Amino acid sequence: MAKLLRWTGYVVGVLLLLIVLAAAYVWIASAQKLNARVEPRPERLIPMEQASLEEGQHLLVTRACAECHGPDLRGTKFLDVPNVATLYAPNLTLVAKQASDQQLAQAIRQGIGYQGESLLVMPSESYANLTDAEVAALIKAIRATPTGGQRTPPRSVGPLGRIGLAAGQFKMAPQVVEDYAAAQAADFGPKFAAGRHIAVTVCSGCHGSTLSGKEAEPGTIAPDLTMAGSYDLPAFKKLMHTGLPPSGRELKMMTGVSRKAFSHFTDEEIAALHAYLVERARRAP
Ligand code: HEC
Ligand code: HEC
């Protein structure tokens, strides 16, 4: 009996040790990713006096910046899942007071915060495709937004979030930027370039780098955008303006982002995006 107890004790001890080692591994591996400092590339923008404020304000809305950072850019609690993470989309009116144009541009296009930290969730993988003129316009519009509000608290990542990071299921923004750069949506030449540009600078964030679909958030799939090929222009316009597909039923993610962001696209932008997506669907194998 005593012997059996002793052996049970050993087994439990070894199991506990393994659990402690696994937890230490997850902690160290995730901390390494969360604290990773990536050297930003120098950003080349057009001179600020040539940047268009109106274009920047249009991009702030249509590229969904305002959806996460708030209509007044003063920050929102963007994600709050117990044990996974609490993430704030920062107050950009205050960040803009601290950060240079280079630093804002590297946050937008490279996923590297102004203090050099790797960002999480910020969809720089799509914004990496914005032109130098568009990024300059965005920065001009951010700087023109009235300053106010509080600094948002720092992000905190819980045990499940850390397991996801250690296992490579969640990735830091600079890594996602790199992954996206390696596989891009098909290019059908100048005739479809304007529509493709919109798709790769915003739709790709949820629908994937090649627009062939991905899990937009745990449990929610954003489908392959060949689906858009079955939409005629009026139905596509209705989807962009109201977030409702032809069936009229609300969609879990798409309805909200359409109403807040895509309803601000001009008719010309919607037509260009539609033309590209229809061509892409037509050429799909
Ligand atoms: C899906 C939500 C989301 C969208 C859309 C989004 N952001 Fe962010 N952004 C975030 C989050 C979250 C962070 C902070 C990430 C962190 O703490 O690791 C962030 C960080 C930033 C930062 C870095 C701030 C710093 O501390 O250095 C800038 C600048 C920024 N975003 C600008 C923009 C602009 C401009 C757009 C639109 C072109 C945009 N964001 C769209 C969620 C978003
Ligand atoms: C914030 C994430 C997100 C962004 C950004 C996004 N989508 Fe979606 N989209 C989804 C998800 C998720 C679905 C699946 C339905 C749902 O759960 O909302 C979807 C569904 C769709 C559908 C299928 C609707 C149907 O008939 O069921 C189309 C078409 C579509 N999106 C087009 C676009 C286009 C075009 C853009 C860029 C202008 C875009 N989406 C940007 C998340 C997104």
Short mmCIF file of C-alpha atoms and ligand atoms in Angstrom, two decimals:
data_model
loop_
_atom_site.label_atom_id
_atom_site.label_comp_id
_atom_site.label_asym_id
_atom_site.label_seq_id
_atom_site.Cartn_x
_atom_site.Cartn_y
_atom_site.Cartn_z
CA MET A 1 0.00 0.00 0.00
CA ALA A 2 2.74 2.44 1.03
CA LYS A 3 4.63 1.52 -2.14
CA LEU A 4 1.59 2.20 -4.30
CA LEU A 5 1.10 5.59 -2.65
CA ARG A 6 4.73 6.42 -3.21
CA TRP A 7 4.47 5.56 -6.91
CA THR A 8 1.28 7.57 -7.28
CA GLY A 9 3.15 10.44 -5.68
CA TYR A 10 5.97 10.15 -8.24
CA VAL A 11 3.55 10.08 -11.18
CA VAL A 12 1.62 13.09 -9.93
CA GLY A 13 4.91 14.90 -9.30
CA VAL A 14 6.16 14.24 -12.83
CA LEU A 15 2.82 15.34 -14.33
CA LEU A 16 2.89 18.56 -12.32
CA LEU A 17 6.44 19.20 -13.44
CA LEU A 18 5.41 18.69 -17.08
CA ILE A 19 2.51 21.11 -16.67
CA VAL A 20 4.79 23.72 -15.12
CA LEU A 21 7.31 23.25 -17.95
CA ALA A 22 4.60 23.53 -20.62
CA ALA A 23 3.23 26.70 -19.00
CA ALA A 24 6.74 28.17 -18.80
CA TYR A 25 7.31 27.34 -22.47
CA VAL A 26 4.02 29.00 -23.51
CA TRP A 27 4.82 32.03 -21.39
CA ILE A 28 8.32 32.48 -22.77
CA ALA A 29 7.42 31.74 -26.40
CA SER A 30 4.43 34.11 -26.36
CA ALA A 31 6.36 36.85 -24.53
CA GLN A 32 9.07 36.60 -27.18
CA LYS A 33 6.47 37.23 -29.90
CA LEU A 34 4.60 39.95 -28.00
CA ASN A 35 7.81 41.82 -27.21
CA ALA A 36 9.49 41.22 -30.57
CA ARG A 37 10.96 44.40 -31.96
CA VAL A 38 11.07 44.62 -35.71
CA GLU A 39 13.23 47.19 -37.44
CA PRO A 40 10.83 49.31 -39.54
CA ARG A 41 11.66 50.01 -43.17
CA PRO A 42 11.94 53.72 -44.02
CA GLU A 43 8.56 54.89 -45.34
CA ARG A 44 8.57 57.03 -48.45
CA LEU A 45 5.48 59.23 -48.60
CA ILE A 46 4.53 62.10 -50.85
CA PRO A 47 5.11 65.59 -49.36
CA MET A 48 2.35 66.35 -46.82
CA GLU A 49 1.33 69.60 -48.52
CA GLN A 50 0.43 67.56 -51.61
CA ALA A 51 -1.62 65.02 -49.65
CA SER A 52 -5.40 65.31 -49.93
CA LEU A 53 -7.31 65.82 -46.68
CA GLU A 54 -10.63 64.80 -48.30
CA GLU A 55 -9.11 61.59 -49.63
CA GLY A 56 -7.68 60.86 -46.20
CA GLN A 57 -11.05 61.35 -44.51
CA HIS A 58 -12.72 59.12 -47.10
CA LEU A 59 -10.07 56.43 -46.49
CA LEU A 60 -10.47 56.66 -42.68
CA VAL A 61 -14.10 55.65 -43.11
CA THR A 62 -14.02 53.26 -46.10
CA ARG A 63 -10.90 51.37 -44.93
CA ALA A 64 -12.64 50.77 -41.58
CA CYS A 65 -10.10 52.70 -39.46
CA ALA A 66 -13.00 54.58 -37.82
CA GLU A 67 -14.84 51.33 -37.15
CA CYS A 68 -12.09 50.07 -34.82
CA HIS A 69 -10.51 53.33 -33.65
CA GLY A 70 -13.90 55.05 -33.21
CA PRO A 71 -15.69 57.65 -35.36
CA ASP A 72 -13.73 60.42 -33.58
CA LEU A 73 -10.53 58.26 -33.63
CA ARG A 74 -10.40 58.43 -29.82
CA GLY A 75 -10.02 54.69 -29.43
CA THR A 76 -12.29 51.77 -28.54
CA LYS A 77 -12.06 48.55 -26.58
CA PHE A 78 -11.89 46.46 -29.69
CA LEU A 79 -11.70 42.95 -28.26
CA ASP A 80 -12.47 41.63 -24.82
CA VAL A 81 -12.52 37.85 -24.59
CA PRO A 82 -11.81 36.47 -21.10
CA ASN A 83 -8.54 34.50 -20.95
CA VAL A 84 -7.79 35.30 -24.61
CA ALA A 85 -7.07 39.04 -24.78
CA THR A 86 -8.24 42.56 -24.09
CA LEU A 87 -7.19 44.82 -26.93
CA TYR A 88 -7.79 48.49 -27.50
CA ALA A 89 -7.62 50.20 -30.86
CA PRO A 90 -5.62 53.20 -29.58
CA ASN A 91 -6.70 56.83 -29.44
CA LEU A 92 -5.12 58.03 -32.69
CA THR A 93 -5.62 61.71 -31.87
CA LEU A 94 -3.18 61.28 -28.95
CA VAL A 95 -0.84 58.86 -30.77
CA ALA A 96 -0.54 61.44 -33.56
CA LYS A 97 0.84 63.99 -31.09
CA GLN A 98 3.68 61.63 -30.13
CA ALA A 99 4.42 59.98 -33.46
CA SER A 100 6.24 61.23 -36.55
CA ASP A 101 4.83 60.69 -40.06
CA GLN A 102 7.31 57.83 -40.50
CA GLN A 103 6.06 56.21 -37.30
CA LEU A 104 2.38 56.54 -38.23
CA ALA A 105 3.09 55.18 -41.69
CA GLN A 106 5.01 52.17 -40.31
CA ALA A 107 2.09 51.40 -37.97
CA ILE A 108 -0.35 51.54 -40.88
CA ARG A 109 1.67 49.65 -43.51
CA GLN A 110 4.12 47.52 -41.52
CA GLY A 111 2.23 46.72 -38.30
CA ILE A 112 4.98 48.28 -36.16
CA GLY A 113 3.77 50.73 -33.48
CA TYR A 114 5.38 54.13 -33.11
CA GLN A 115 7.44 52.91 -30.17
CA GLY A 116 8.78 50.04 -32.27
CA GLU A 117 6.54 47.29 -30.89
CA SER A 118 4.87 44.61 -33.00
CA LEU A 119 1.13 45.30 -33.17
CA LEU A 120 -1.63 42.72 -32.80
CA VAL A 121 -4.85 42.61 -34.86
CA MET A 122 -4.25 45.95 -36.61
CA PRO A 123 -4.87 44.89 -40.28
CA SER A 124 -1.62 46.27 -41.74
CA GLU A 125 -1.48 43.24 -44.05
CA SER A 126 -4.16 44.96 -46.16
CA TYR A 127 -2.95 48.52 -45.64
CA ALA A 128 0.53 47.49 -46.86
CA ASN A 129 -1.07 47.86 -50.30
CA LEU A 130 -2.04 51.51 -49.81
CA THR A 131 -0.11 53.91 -52.06
CA ASP A 132 2.33 56.52 -50.75
CA ALA A 133 -0.24 59.23 -51.55
CA GLU A 134 -3.00 57.37 -49.69
CA VAL A 135 -0.90 56.85 -46.56
CA ALA A 136 0.09 60.53 -46.58
CA ALA A 137 -3.59 61.47 -46.97
CA LEU A 138 -4.53 59.22 -44.03
CA ILE A 139 -1.87 60.82 -41.83
CA LYS A 140 -3.02 64.29 -42.83
CA ALA A 141 -6.62 63.36 -41.93
CA ILE A 142 -5.58 61.82 -38.58
CA ARG A 143 -3.63 64.97 -37.71
CA ALA A 144 -6.61 67.14 -38.72
CA THR A 145 -8.97 65.26 -36.36
CA PRO A 146 -9.62 67.21 -33.12
CA THR A 147 -7.50 65.88 -30.24
CA GLY A 148 -9.36 64.54 -27.23
CA GLY A 149 -10.28 61.61 -25.02
CA GLN A 150 -8.09 59.40 -22.89
CA ARG A 151 -5.12 57.20 -23.64
CA THR A 152 -6.35 53.64 -24.10
CA PRO A 153 -4.91 51.08 -21.65
CA PRO A 154 -2.18 48.74 -22.91
CA ARG A 155 -3.19 45.38 -24.41
CA SER A 156 -3.27 42.33 -22.20
CA VAL A 157 -3.06 38.78 -23.51
CA GLY A 158 -4.42 35.95 -21.36
CA PRO A 159 -3.36 32.28 -21.14
CA LEU A 160 -5.47 31.09 -24.12
CA GLY A 161 -4.22 33.98 -26.24
CA ARG A 162 -0.65 33.10 -25.25
CA ILE A 163 -1.16 29.45 -26.18
CA GLY A 164 -2.49 30.65 -29.56
CA LEU A 165 0.59 32.84 -30.06
CA ALA A 166 3.03 30.13 -28.97
CA ALA A 167 1.34 27.61 -31.29
CA GLY A 168 1.39 30.07 -34.20
CA GLN A 169 -2.42 30.21 -34.44
CA PHE A 170 -2.38 33.95 -33.71
CA LYS A 171 0.33 36.02 -35.38
CA MET A 172 1.75 39.45 -34.77
CA ALA A 173 0.96 42.05 -37.43
CA PRO A 174 4.47 42.26 -39.03
CA GLN A 175 4.36 38.48 -39.58
CA VAL A 176 0.90 38.68 -41.18
CA VAL A 177 2.16 41.50 -43.42
CA GLU A 178 4.95 39.19 -44.58
CA ASP A 179 2.58 36.24 -45.13
CA TYR A 180 0.21 38.40 -47.19
CA ALA A 181 3.02 39.86 -49.31
CA ALA A 182 3.94 36.31 -50.36
CA ALA A 183 0.52 35.56 -51.93
CA GLN A 184 -1.60 38.32 -53.47
CA ALA A 185 -4.98 38.51 -55.19
CA ALA A 186 -4.85 37.93 -58.96
CA ASP A 187 -4.05 41.00 -61.09
CA PHE A 188 -6.03 41.35 -64.36
CA GLY A 189 -4.30 44.48 -65.63
CA PRO A 190 -5.13 48.20 -65.73
CA LYS A 191 -8.83 47.77 -66.61
CA PHE A 192 -9.51 46.09 -63.26
CA ALA A 193 -6.76 47.78 -61.22
CA ALA A 194 -8.97 50.27 -59.35
CA GLY A 195 -11.31 47.54 -58.11
CA ARG A 196 -8.45 45.24 -57.22
CA HIS A 197 -6.83 48.04 -55.23
CA ILE A 198 -9.93 48.43 -53.05
CA ALA A 199 -10.20 44.66 -52.57
CA VAL A 200 -6.57 44.24 -51.47
CA THR A 201 -6.57 47.31 -49.21
CA VAL A 202 -9.66 46.35 -47.20
CA CYS A 203 -11.65 43.22 -48.21
CA SER A 204 -8.50 41.06 -47.93
CA GLY A 205 -8.30 41.76 -44.17
CA CYS A 206 -11.14 39.30 -43.60
CA HIS A 207 -11.47 37.44 -46.91
CA GLY A 208 -7.74 36.52 -47.07
CA SER A 209 -4.69 37.68 -49.00
CA THR A 210 -5.86 36.08 -52.26
CA LEU A 211 -9.55 36.75 -51.44
CA SER A 212 -10.16 33.01 -51.37
CA GLY A 213 -11.62 33.08 -47.87
CA LYS A 214 -10.38 32.69 -44.31
CA GLU A 215 -11.56 32.53 -40.73
CA ALA A 216 -12.20 36.23 -40.05
CA GLU A 217 -12.54 35.65 -36.32
CA PRO A 218 -12.69 32.38 -34.39
CA GLY A 219 -15.77 30.52 -35.66
CA THR A 220 -16.68 32.97 -38.46
CA ILE A 221 -15.62 32.25 -42.03
CA ALA A 222 -15.39 35.05 -44.57
CA PRO A 223 -16.04 33.15 -47.82
CA ASP A 224 -14.10 33.10 -51.09
CA LEU A 225 -15.09 36.28 -52.92
CA THR A 226 -15.95 34.33 -56.08
CA MET A 227 -19.33 34.51 -54.30
CA ALA A 228 -19.53 38.14 -55.35
CA GLY A 229 -19.56 36.93 -58.99
CA SER A 230 -23.19 35.91 -58.61
CA TYR A 231 -24.18 39.45 -57.55
CA ASP A 232 -25.36 41.83 -60.27
CA LEU A 233 -24.35 45.47 -59.77
CA PRO A 234 -27.58 46.60 -58.00
CA ALA A 235 -27.42 43.65 -55.57
CA PHE A 236 -23.72 44.33 -54.92
CA LYS A 237 -24.45 48.00 -54.31
CA LYS A 238 -27.19 47.00 -51.87
CA LEU A 239 -24.76 44.71 -50.03
CA MET A 240 -22.18 47.51 -49.75
CA HIS A 241 -24.77 50.10 -48.64
CA THR A 242 -26.93 48.05 -46.27
CA GLY A 243 -24.85 44.93 -45.57
CA LEU A 244 -27.76 42.77 -46.72
CA PRO A 245 -27.39 39.97 -49.30
CA PRO A 246 -30.23 39.28 -51.77
CA SER A 247 -31.94 37.03 -49.21
CA GLY A 248 -32.28 40.10 -46.97
CA ARG A 249 -31.00 38.33 -43.85
CA GLU A 250 -28.42 40.06 -41.68
CA LEU A 251 -24.89 38.66 -41.84
CA LYS A 252 -22.83 38.25 -38.67
CA MET A 253 -19.81 40.41 -39.58
CA MET A 254 -20.37 41.66 -43.10
CA THR A 255 -23.56 43.62 -42.29
CA GLY A 256 -21.89 45.74 -39.60
CA VAL A 257 -18.71 46.52 -41.52
CA SER A 258 -20.69 47.39 -44.65
CA ARG A 259 -22.97 49.81 -42.84
CA LYS A 260 -20.13 51.52 -41.00
CA ALA A 261 -17.47 51.52 -43.70
CA PHE A 262 -18.48 50.36 -47.18
CA SER A 263 -21.71 52.39 -47.32
CA HIS A 264 -19.35 55.37 -47.75
CA PHE A 265 -17.87 54.09 -51.03
CA THR A 266 -18.74 56.22 -54.06
CA ASP A 267 -20.80 54.62 -56.85
CA GLU A 268 -17.64 54.68 -58.97
CA GLU A 269 -15.71 52.71 -56.34
CA ILE A 270 -18.49 50.16 -55.97
CA ALA A 271 -18.66 49.68 -59.75
CA ALA A 272 -14.87 49.22 -59.98
CA LEU A 273 -14.81 46.72 -57.10
CA HIS A 274 -17.75 44.83 -58.61
CA ALA A 275 -16.08 44.68 -62.05
CA TYR A 276 -12.91 43.23 -60.52
CA LEU A 277 -14.71 40.64 -58.41
CA VAL A 278 -16.92 39.53 -61.33
CA GLU A 279 -13.83 39.16 -63.56
CA ARG A 280 -12.07 37.20 -60.80
CA ALA A 281 -15.08 34.88 -60.45
CA ARG A 282 -15.31 34.45 -64.25
CA ARG A 283 -11.67 33.33 -64.39
CA ALA A 284 -11.94 31.05 -61.36
CA PRO A 285 -11.13 27.43 -62.21
C1 HEC B 1 -9.80 45.57 -37.02
C2 HEC B 1 -9.58 46.77 -36.21
C3 HEC B 1 -8.67 47.84 -36.74
C4 HEC B 1 -8.75 48.51 -37.93
C5 HEC B 1 -9.73 48.30 -39.06
C6 HEC B 1 -7.69 49.49 -37.90
N1 HEC B 1 -6.98 49.41 -36.75
FE1 HEC B 1 -5.36 50.53 -36.23
N2 HEC B 1 -5.08 49.36 -34.60
C7 HEC B 1 -5.96 48.40 -34.14
C8 HEC B 1 -5.46 47.85 -32.90
C9 HEC B 1 -6.15 46.77 -32.07
C10 HEC B 1 -4.24 48.50 -32.62
C11 HEC B 1 -3.32 48.27 -31.41
C12 HEC B 1 -2.65 46.95 -31.53
C13 HEC B 1 -1.85 46.56 -30.31
O1 HEC B 1 -2.07 47.14 -29.23
O2 HEC B 1 -1.04 45.65 -30.45
C14 HEC B 1 -4.03 49.45 -33.72
C15 HEC B 1 -2.94 50.30 -33.83
C16 HEC B 1 -2.84 51.35 -34.74
C17 HEC B 1 -1.77 52.33 -34.76
C18 HEC B 1 -0.54 52.30 -33.89
C19 HEC B 1 -0.66 53.10 -32.65
C20 HEC B 1 0.63 53.05 -31.86
O3 HEC B 1 0.55 52.95 -30.63
O4 HEC B 1 1.72 53.10 -32.45
C21 HEC B 1 -2.07 53.22 -35.76
C22 HEC B 1 -1.27 54.45 -36.18
C23 HEC B 1 -3.30 52.78 -36.38
N3 HEC B 1 -3.74 51.65 -35.73
C24 HEC B 1 -3.92 53.42 -37.45
C25 HEC B 1 -4.97 52.84 -38.19
C26 HEC B 1 -5.45 53.36 -39.46
C27 HEC B 1 -4.97 54.63 -40.14
C28 HEC B 1 -6.40 52.48 -39.91
C29 HEC B 1 -7.13 52.49 -41.22
C30 HEC B 1 -6.32 52.62 -42.44
C31 HEC B 1 -6.55 51.46 -38.87
N4 HEC B 1 -5.66 51.70 -37.86
C32 HEC B 1 -7.45 50.42 -38.92
C33 HEC B 1 -7.12 48.00 -34.75
C34 HEC B 1 -7.54 48.40 -36.01
C1 HEC B 2 -14.49 42.64 -40.94
C2 HEC B 2 -14.37 41.51 -41.82
C3 HEC B 2 -14.84 41.67 -43.26
C4 HEC B 2 -14.44 42.60 -44.18
C5 HEC B 2 -13.45 43.73 -44.00
C6 HEC B 2 -15.13 42.26 -45.42
N1 HEC B 2 -15.91 41.16 -45.24
FE1 HEC B 2 -17.20 40.35 -46.59
N2 HEC B 2 -17.76 38.96 -45.25
C7 HEC B 2 -17.22 38.79 -43.99
C8 HEC B 2 -17.82 37.62 -43.38
C9 HEC B 2 -17.46 37.07 -42.00
C10 HEC B 2 -18.75 37.09 -44.28
C11 HEC B 2 -19.66 35.88 -44.08
C12 HEC B 2 -21.01 36.34 -43.58
C13 HEC B 2 -20.90 36.85 -42.16
O1 HEC B 2 -20.71 36.04 -41.23
O2 HEC B 2 -20.95 38.10 -41.98
C14 HEC B 2 -18.69 37.97 -45.46
C15 HEC B 2 -19.47 37.80 -46.59
C16 HEC B 2 -19.30 38.49 -47.77
C17 HEC B 2 -20.03 38.22 -48.99
C18 HEC B 2 -21.07 37.12 -49.19
C19 HEC B 2 -22.44 37.60 -48.77
C20 HEC B 2 -23.48 36.51 -48.99
O3 HEC B 2 -24.05 36.50 -50.07
O4 HEC B 2 -23.64 35.68 -48.08
C21 HEC B 2 -19.59 39.10 -49.94
C22 HEC B 2 -20.03 39.20 -51.38
C23 HEC B 2 -18.60 39.93 -49.30
N3 HEC B 2 -18.45 39.54 -47.97
C24 HEC B 2 -17.92 40.95 -49.93
C25 HEC B 2 -16.96 41.77 -49.29
C26 HEC B 2 -16.27 42.85 -49.97
C27 HEC B 2 -16.45 43.23 -51.42
C28 HEC B 2 -15.45 43.42 -49.03
C29 HEC B 2 -14.55 44.62 -49.20
C30 HEC B 2 -15.20 45.85 -49.64
C31 HEC B 2 -15.63 42.68 -47.78
N4 HEC B 2 -16.55 41.68 -47.99
C32 HEC B 2 -14.98 42.97 -46.61
C33 HEC B 2 -16.31 39.61 -43.38
C34 HEC B 2 -15.74 40.75 -43.94
#
